Tab-separated table of C-alpha atoms in Angstrom:
chain	number	residue	atom	x	y	z
P	1	MET	CA	-48.048	63.641	-173.377
P	2	SER	CA	-45.636	65.909	-171.468
P	3	ASP	CA	-42.906	67.495	-173.649
P	4	HIS	CA	-40.415	67.266	-170.665
P	5	PRO	CA	-38.933	63.901	-170.026
P	6	ALA	CA	-38.332	64.514	-166.400
P	7	ALA	CA	-41.872	65.596	-165.817
P	8	ALA	CA	-43.336	62.777	-167.702
P	9	SER	CA	-41.041	60.266	-165.759
P	10	ALA	CA	-42.148	61.857	-162.430
P	11	GLY	CA	-45.911	61.861	-163.335
P	12	SER	CA	-45.577	58.087	-164.346
P	13	ALA	CA	-43.846	57.342	-161.213
P	14	ALA	CA	-46.625	59.046	-159.091
P	15	GLN	CA	-49.242	56.843	-161.033
P	16	GLN	CA	-47.264	53.895	-160.069
P	17	ALA	CA	-47.299	54.522	-156.353
P	18	SER	CA	-50.845	53.932	-155.844
P	19	SER	CA	-50.299	50.195	-156.476
P	20	HIS	CA	-47.497	49.961	-153.873
P	21	GLN	CA	-49.085	51.260	-150.753
P	22	GLY	CA	-47.702	48.344	-148.528
P	23	ALA	CA	-44.048	49.060	-149.404
P	24	ALA	CA	-41.653	51.513	-147.958
P	25	ARG	CA	-42.123	54.764	-150.096
P	26	PHE	CA	-39.353	56.720	-151.904
P	27	ALA	CA	-38.842	59.228	-154.537
P	28	ALA	CA	-37.190	58.872	-157.922
P	29	THR	CA	-33.878	60.835	-158.359
P	30	GLN	CA	-34.859	62.684	-161.595
P	31	GLY	CA	-37.349	65.424	-162.010
P	32	GLY	CA	-37.144	66.517	-158.285
P	33	ASN	CA	-34.543	67.993	-155.941
P	34	TYR	CA	-32.246	65.024	-155.509
P	35	HIS	CA	-29.319	66.731	-157.087
P	36	VAL	CA	-29.713	69.791	-154.958
P	37	VAL	CA	-29.724	67.798	-151.749
P	38	VAL	CA	-26.568	65.902	-152.964
P	39	ALA	CA	-24.816	69.391	-153.735
P	40	VAL	CA	-25.684	70.374	-150.275
P	41	PHE	CA	-24.436	67.223	-148.612
P	42	CYS	CA	-21.148	67.246	-150.437
P	43	GLY	CA	-20.539	70.843	-149.564
P	44	LEU	CA	-20.967	70.459	-145.960
P	45	LEU	CA	-18.802	67.344	-145.943
P	46	ILE	CA	-15.883	69.276	-147.629
P	47	ILE	CA	-16.158	72.201	-145.230
P	48	SER	CA	-16.410	70.096	-142.060
P	49	ASN	CA	-13.358	67.850	-143.388
P	50	ILE	CA	-11.155	71.186	-143.616
P	51	GLY	CA	-12.321	72.083	-140.165
P	52	ALA	CA	-11.604	68.913	-138.607
P	53	VAL	CA	-7.774	69.435	-138.644
P	54	LYS	CA	-8.102	71.544	-135.497
P	55	LEU	CA	-8.600	70.257	-132.135
P	56	ILE	CA	-10.709	72.466	-129.978
P	57	ALA	CA	-10.548	72.451	-126.105
P	58	ILE	CA	-13.593	73.874	-124.214
P	59	GLY	CA	-12.618	73.356	-120.593
P	60	PRO	CA	-12.179	69.634	-120.291
P	61	ILE	CA	-14.000	68.699	-123.362
P	62	ILE	CA	-11.782	68.124	-126.436
P	63	THR	CA	-13.245	67.845	-129.827
P	64	ASP	CA	-12.354	68.984	-133.482
P	65	GLY	CA	-13.488	71.706	-135.803
P	66	GLY	CA	-15.496	69.267	-137.790
P	67	ALA	CA	-17.932	68.932	-134.953
P	68	PHE	CA	-19.647	72.222	-135.903
P	69	LEU	CA	-20.745	71.060	-139.445
P	70	PHE	CA	-20.396	67.317	-139.715
P	71	PRO	CA	-23.662	66.460	-137.715
P	72	LEU	CA	-25.360	68.442	-140.535
P	73	VAL	CA	-23.811	66.020	-142.990
P	74	TYR	CA	-25.598	63.210	-141.288
P	75	ILE	CA	-29.013	65.154	-141.239
P	76	VAL	CA	-28.697	65.650	-144.959
P	77	GLY	CA	-27.776	62.267	-145.462
P	78	ASP	CA	-30.799	61.159	-143.389
P	79	VAL	CA	-32.848	63.028	-145.867
P	80	LEU	CA	-31.437	61.336	-148.735
P	81	SER	CA	-32.035	58.021	-147.347
P	82	GLU	CA	-35.460	58.759	-146.068
P	83	VAL	CA	-36.626	60.305	-149.148
P	84	TYR	CA	-34.707	58.709	-152.032
P	85	GLY	CA	-33.617	55.243	-150.413
P	86	PHE	CA	-30.458	53.520	-149.824
P	87	ARG	CA	-29.093	53.153	-153.189
P	88	ALA	CA	-29.642	56.727	-153.910
P	89	ALA	CA	-28.016	57.653	-150.810
P	90	ARG	CA	-25.109	55.559	-151.624
P	91	LYS	CA	-24.479	57.250	-154.908
P	92	ALA	CA	-24.396	60.637	-153.005
P	93	ILE	CA	-22.097	59.150	-150.329
P	94	LEU	CA	-19.567	57.690	-153.008
P	95	LEU	CA	-19.778	61.006	-154.881
P	96	GLY	CA	-18.861	62.685	-151.496
P	97	PHE	CA	-16.028	60.401	-150.905
P	98	GLY	CA	-14.609	61.119	-154.439
P	99	LEU	CA	-14.820	64.824	-153.855
P	100	ALA	CA	-12.978	64.579	-150.547
P	101	ILE	CA	-10.348	62.531	-152.131
P	102	LEU	CA	-10.109	65.225	-154.888
P	103	ALA	CA	-9.870	68.115	-152.260
P	104	ALA	CA	-7.163	66.291	-150.360
P	105	LEU	CA	-5.232	65.785	-153.519
P	106	THR	CA	-5.623	69.516	-154.517
P	107	PHE	CA	-4.430	70.576	-151.236
P	108	TRP	CA	-1.299	68.467	-151.430
P	109	LEU	CA	-0.446	69.526	-154.888
P	110	VAL	CA	-0.877	73.255	-153.899
P	111	GLN	CA	1.333	72.527	-150.610
P	112	VAL	CA	4.081	71.047	-152.589
P	113	ALA	CA	4.234	73.561	-155.469
P	114	PRO	CA	7.011	76.066	-155.101
P	115	PRO	CA	5.834	79.212	-153.346
P	116	ALA	CA	6.194	82.624	-155.257
P	117	LYS	CA	8.921	84.815	-154.174
P	118	GLY	CA	7.744	87.250	-151.303
P	119	TRP	CA	5.019	84.862	-150.292
P	120	GLU	CA	5.587	84.238	-146.614
P	121	ASN	CA	2.607	82.054	-145.598
P	122	GLN	CA	3.970	78.502	-146.635
P	123	ALA	CA	4.221	77.255	-143.177
P	124	ALA	CA	0.669	78.672	-142.447
P	125	PHE	CA	-0.813	77.054	-145.285
P	126	GLU	CA	0.730	73.811	-144.482
P	127	ALA	CA	-0.460	73.864	-140.937
P	128	ILE	CA	-4.044	74.483	-141.812
P	129	LEU	CA	-4.509	72.873	-145.310
P	130	GLY	CA	-1.313	70.758	-145.490
P	131	PHE	CA	-1.724	67.058	-146.570
P	132	VAL	CA	-1.581	65.157	-143.399
P	133	PRO	CA	-1.923	61.408	-144.451
P	134	ARG	CA	-3.520	60.161	-141.106
P	135	ILE	CA	-6.228	63.046	-140.910
P	136	VAL	CA	-7.185	62.461	-144.738
P	137	LEU	CA	-7.339	58.703	-144.424
P	138	ALA	CA	-9.205	58.919	-141.065
P	139	SER	CA	-11.730	61.413	-142.300
P	140	LEU	CA	-12.326	59.372	-145.669
P	141	LEU	CA	-12.688	56.059	-143.819
P	142	GLY	CA	-14.837	57.328	-141.108
P	143	PHE	CA	-17.180	59.175	-143.541
P	144	LEU	CA	-17.555	56.026	-145.837
P	145	VAL	CA	-18.261	53.661	-143.075
P	146	GLY	CA	-20.344	55.797	-140.900
P	147	GLN	CA	-22.601	57.204	-143.700
P	148	LEU	CA	-23.218	53.790	-145.386
P	149	LEU	CA	-24.133	52.327	-142.019
P	150	ASN	CA	-26.424	55.249	-141.102
P	151	SER	CA	-28.262	55.023	-144.696
P	152	TYR	CA	-28.527	51.203	-144.435
P	153	VAL	CA	-29.940	51.326	-140.890
P	154	LEU	CA	-32.430	54.068	-141.591
P	155	VAL	CA	-33.836	52.339	-144.723
P	156	TRP	CA	-33.687	48.961	-142.918
P	157	ILE	CA	-36.070	50.507	-140.175
P	158	LYS	CA	-38.189	52.264	-142.597
P	159	GLU	CA	-39.013	48.941	-144.451
P	160	ARG	CA	-40.421	47.842	-141.157
P	161	THR	CA	-42.110	51.015	-139.955
P	162	ARG	CA	-43.251	52.576	-143.202
P	163	GLU	CA	-44.016	56.275	-142.818
P	164	LYS	CA	-44.545	55.911	-139.110
P	165	LYS	CA	-41.849	56.594	-136.331
P	166	LEU	CA	-39.601	58.850	-138.294
P	167	TRP	CA	-37.781	59.725	-135.040
P	168	LEU	CA	-36.881	55.918	-134.540
P	169	ARG	CA	-35.262	55.674	-137.684
P	170	LEU	CA	-33.492	59.014	-137.501
P	171	ILE	CA	-32.247	58.379	-134.017
P	172	GLY	CA	-31.467	54.682	-134.623
P	173	SER	CA	-29.530	55.369	-137.729
P	174	THR	CA	-27.562	58.233	-135.943
P	175	VAL	CA	-26.487	56.191	-133.087
P	176	VAL	CA	-25.056	53.432	-135.398
P	177	GLY	CA	-23.518	55.740	-137.996
P	178	GLU	CA	-21.900	58.306	-135.724
P	179	LEU	CA	-20.496	55.631	-133.420
P	180	ALA	CA	-18.830	53.989	-136.546
P	181	ASP	CA	-17.652	57.226	-137.924
P	182	THR	CA	-16.224	58.637	-134.499
P	183	VAL	CA	-14.413	55.321	-133.634
P	184	VAL	CA	-12.983	55.146	-136.907
P	185	PHE	CA	-12.049	58.721	-137.282
P	186	CYS	CA	-10.453	59.313	-133.862
P	187	THR	CA	-8.686	55.781	-133.954
P	188	VAL	CA	-7.006	56.328	-137.337
P	189	ALA	CA	-6.243	60.102	-137.021
P	190	PHE	CA	-5.320	60.678	-133.407
P	191	TYR	CA	-4.665	57.194	-131.629
P	192	GLY	CA	-0.984	57.411	-130.424
P	193	VAL	CA	-1.082	61.256	-130.488
P	194	ILE	CA	-3.696	61.269	-128.001
P	195	THR	CA	-3.714	58.186	-125.507
P	196	GLY	CA	-5.308	56.698	-122.605
P	197	ALA	CA	-8.124	58.723	-120.793
P	198	GLU	CA	-7.487	61.614	-122.928
P	199	PHE	CA	-8.160	59.536	-126.042
P	200	LEU	CA	-11.477	58.035	-124.535
P	201	ASN	CA	-12.577	61.404	-123.703
P	202	TYR	CA	-12.054	62.781	-127.212
P	203	VAL	CA	-13.908	59.685	-128.689
P	204	ILE	CA	-16.833	59.687	-126.214
P	205	THR	CA	-17.157	63.530	-126.340
P	206	GLY	CA	-17.200	63.610	-130.077
P	207	TYR	CA	-19.656	60.812	-130.274
P	208	VAL	CA	-21.994	62.089	-127.620
P	209	TYR	CA	-21.831	65.730	-128.972
P	210	LYS	CA	-22.732	64.805	-132.509
P	211	THR	CA	-25.418	62.378	-131.541
P	212	LEU	CA	-26.953	64.819	-129.105
P	213	LEU	CA	-27.118	67.625	-131.385
P	214	GLU	CA	-28.835	65.499	-134.052
P	215	VAL	CA	-31.392	64.782	-131.427
P	216	VAL	CA	-31.830	68.258	-130.483
P	217	LEU	CA	-32.144	69.138	-134.271
P	218	LEU	CA	-34.677	66.447	-134.871
P	219	PRO	CA	-37.500	69.033	-135.424
P	220	VAL	CA	-35.448	70.694	-138.081
P	221	THR	CA	-34.664	67.227	-139.678
P	222	TYR	CA	-38.498	66.586	-139.410
P	223	ARG	CA	-39.311	69.819	-141.349
P	224	VAL	CA	-36.600	69.320	-143.958
P	225	VAL	CA	-37.765	65.776	-144.737
P	226	ALA	CA	-41.254	67.114	-145.031
P	227	PHE	CA	-40.329	69.754	-147.364
P	228	VAL	CA	-38.264	67.747	-149.765
P	229	LYS	CA	-41.026	65.107	-149.803
P	230	ALA	CA	-43.742	67.596	-150.485
P	231	ARG	CA	-41.667	68.690	-153.455
P	232	GLU	CA	-41.043	65.352	-154.956
P	233	PRO	CA	-43.893	64.331	-157.204
P	234	SER	CA	-42.651	60.747	-157.537
P	235	TYR	CA	-42.625	60.218	-153.767
P	236	GLY	CA	-44.399	57.127	-152.942
P	237	LEU	CA	-42.550	54.383	-154.778
P	238	PRO	CA	-40.927	51.231	-153.498
P	239	GLU	CA	-37.107	51.802	-153.750
P	240	SER	CA	-36.595	49.253	-156.589
P	241	THR	CA	-39.265	51.271	-158.792
P	242	ALA	CA	-37.888	54.746	-157.718
P	243	VAL	CA	-34.341	53.575	-158.660
P	244	ASN	CA	-35.416	52.415	-161.944
P	245	VAL	CA	-37.417	55.617	-162.817
P	246	GLY	CA	-34.486	57.642	-161.561
P	247	ALA	CA	-31.879	55.928	-163.595
């Protein structure tokens, strides 16, 4: 018997996999790389949320600074859903949601704290990291709705395709999740500030850009998914068993 509980759990999980060949396959959240993937997921989320406060204009195209990294949040979210299942991905999404709230509250406390004598960057700090309720609310709601839909759709498709047609569940979940995220964020954050055709341009550009970027990065997502699966000794379980083993 193994002296390491996580190794024993993973080994037991791998043995159970052979009796569940007809079900969609996932990995347990203990004894593998789940926590590393979650950490990367949350880090990308916080950084992209900070970047999103700036609107960027490239010719006629208007988007926000979050466009650089936020598609990677969905890629890592896809890895979580594909490898560990909806319930494990939902835990990561809620953790990211909580950390985003913590970051927003921290920046707000720093903003309202009295600046030290001689420190002349208060206005600059408020302009970049200042607490803007609409932006914070938009970011949190867009992330939560978009990521949960993305994960749910991916796992829903996987339950019907098993290990085949990874491209279908990656693209299908992205189309739904990014649409929800973009519409919610843009509407809550900028509707009224940006109106009419300019607002539609902003929404459509952001959605198309983020979705196409994920399609372009599909080979990278394939490699990352394969890399993580190969290093999860428990991969091969139905979701209900994986969750119980990982508890």
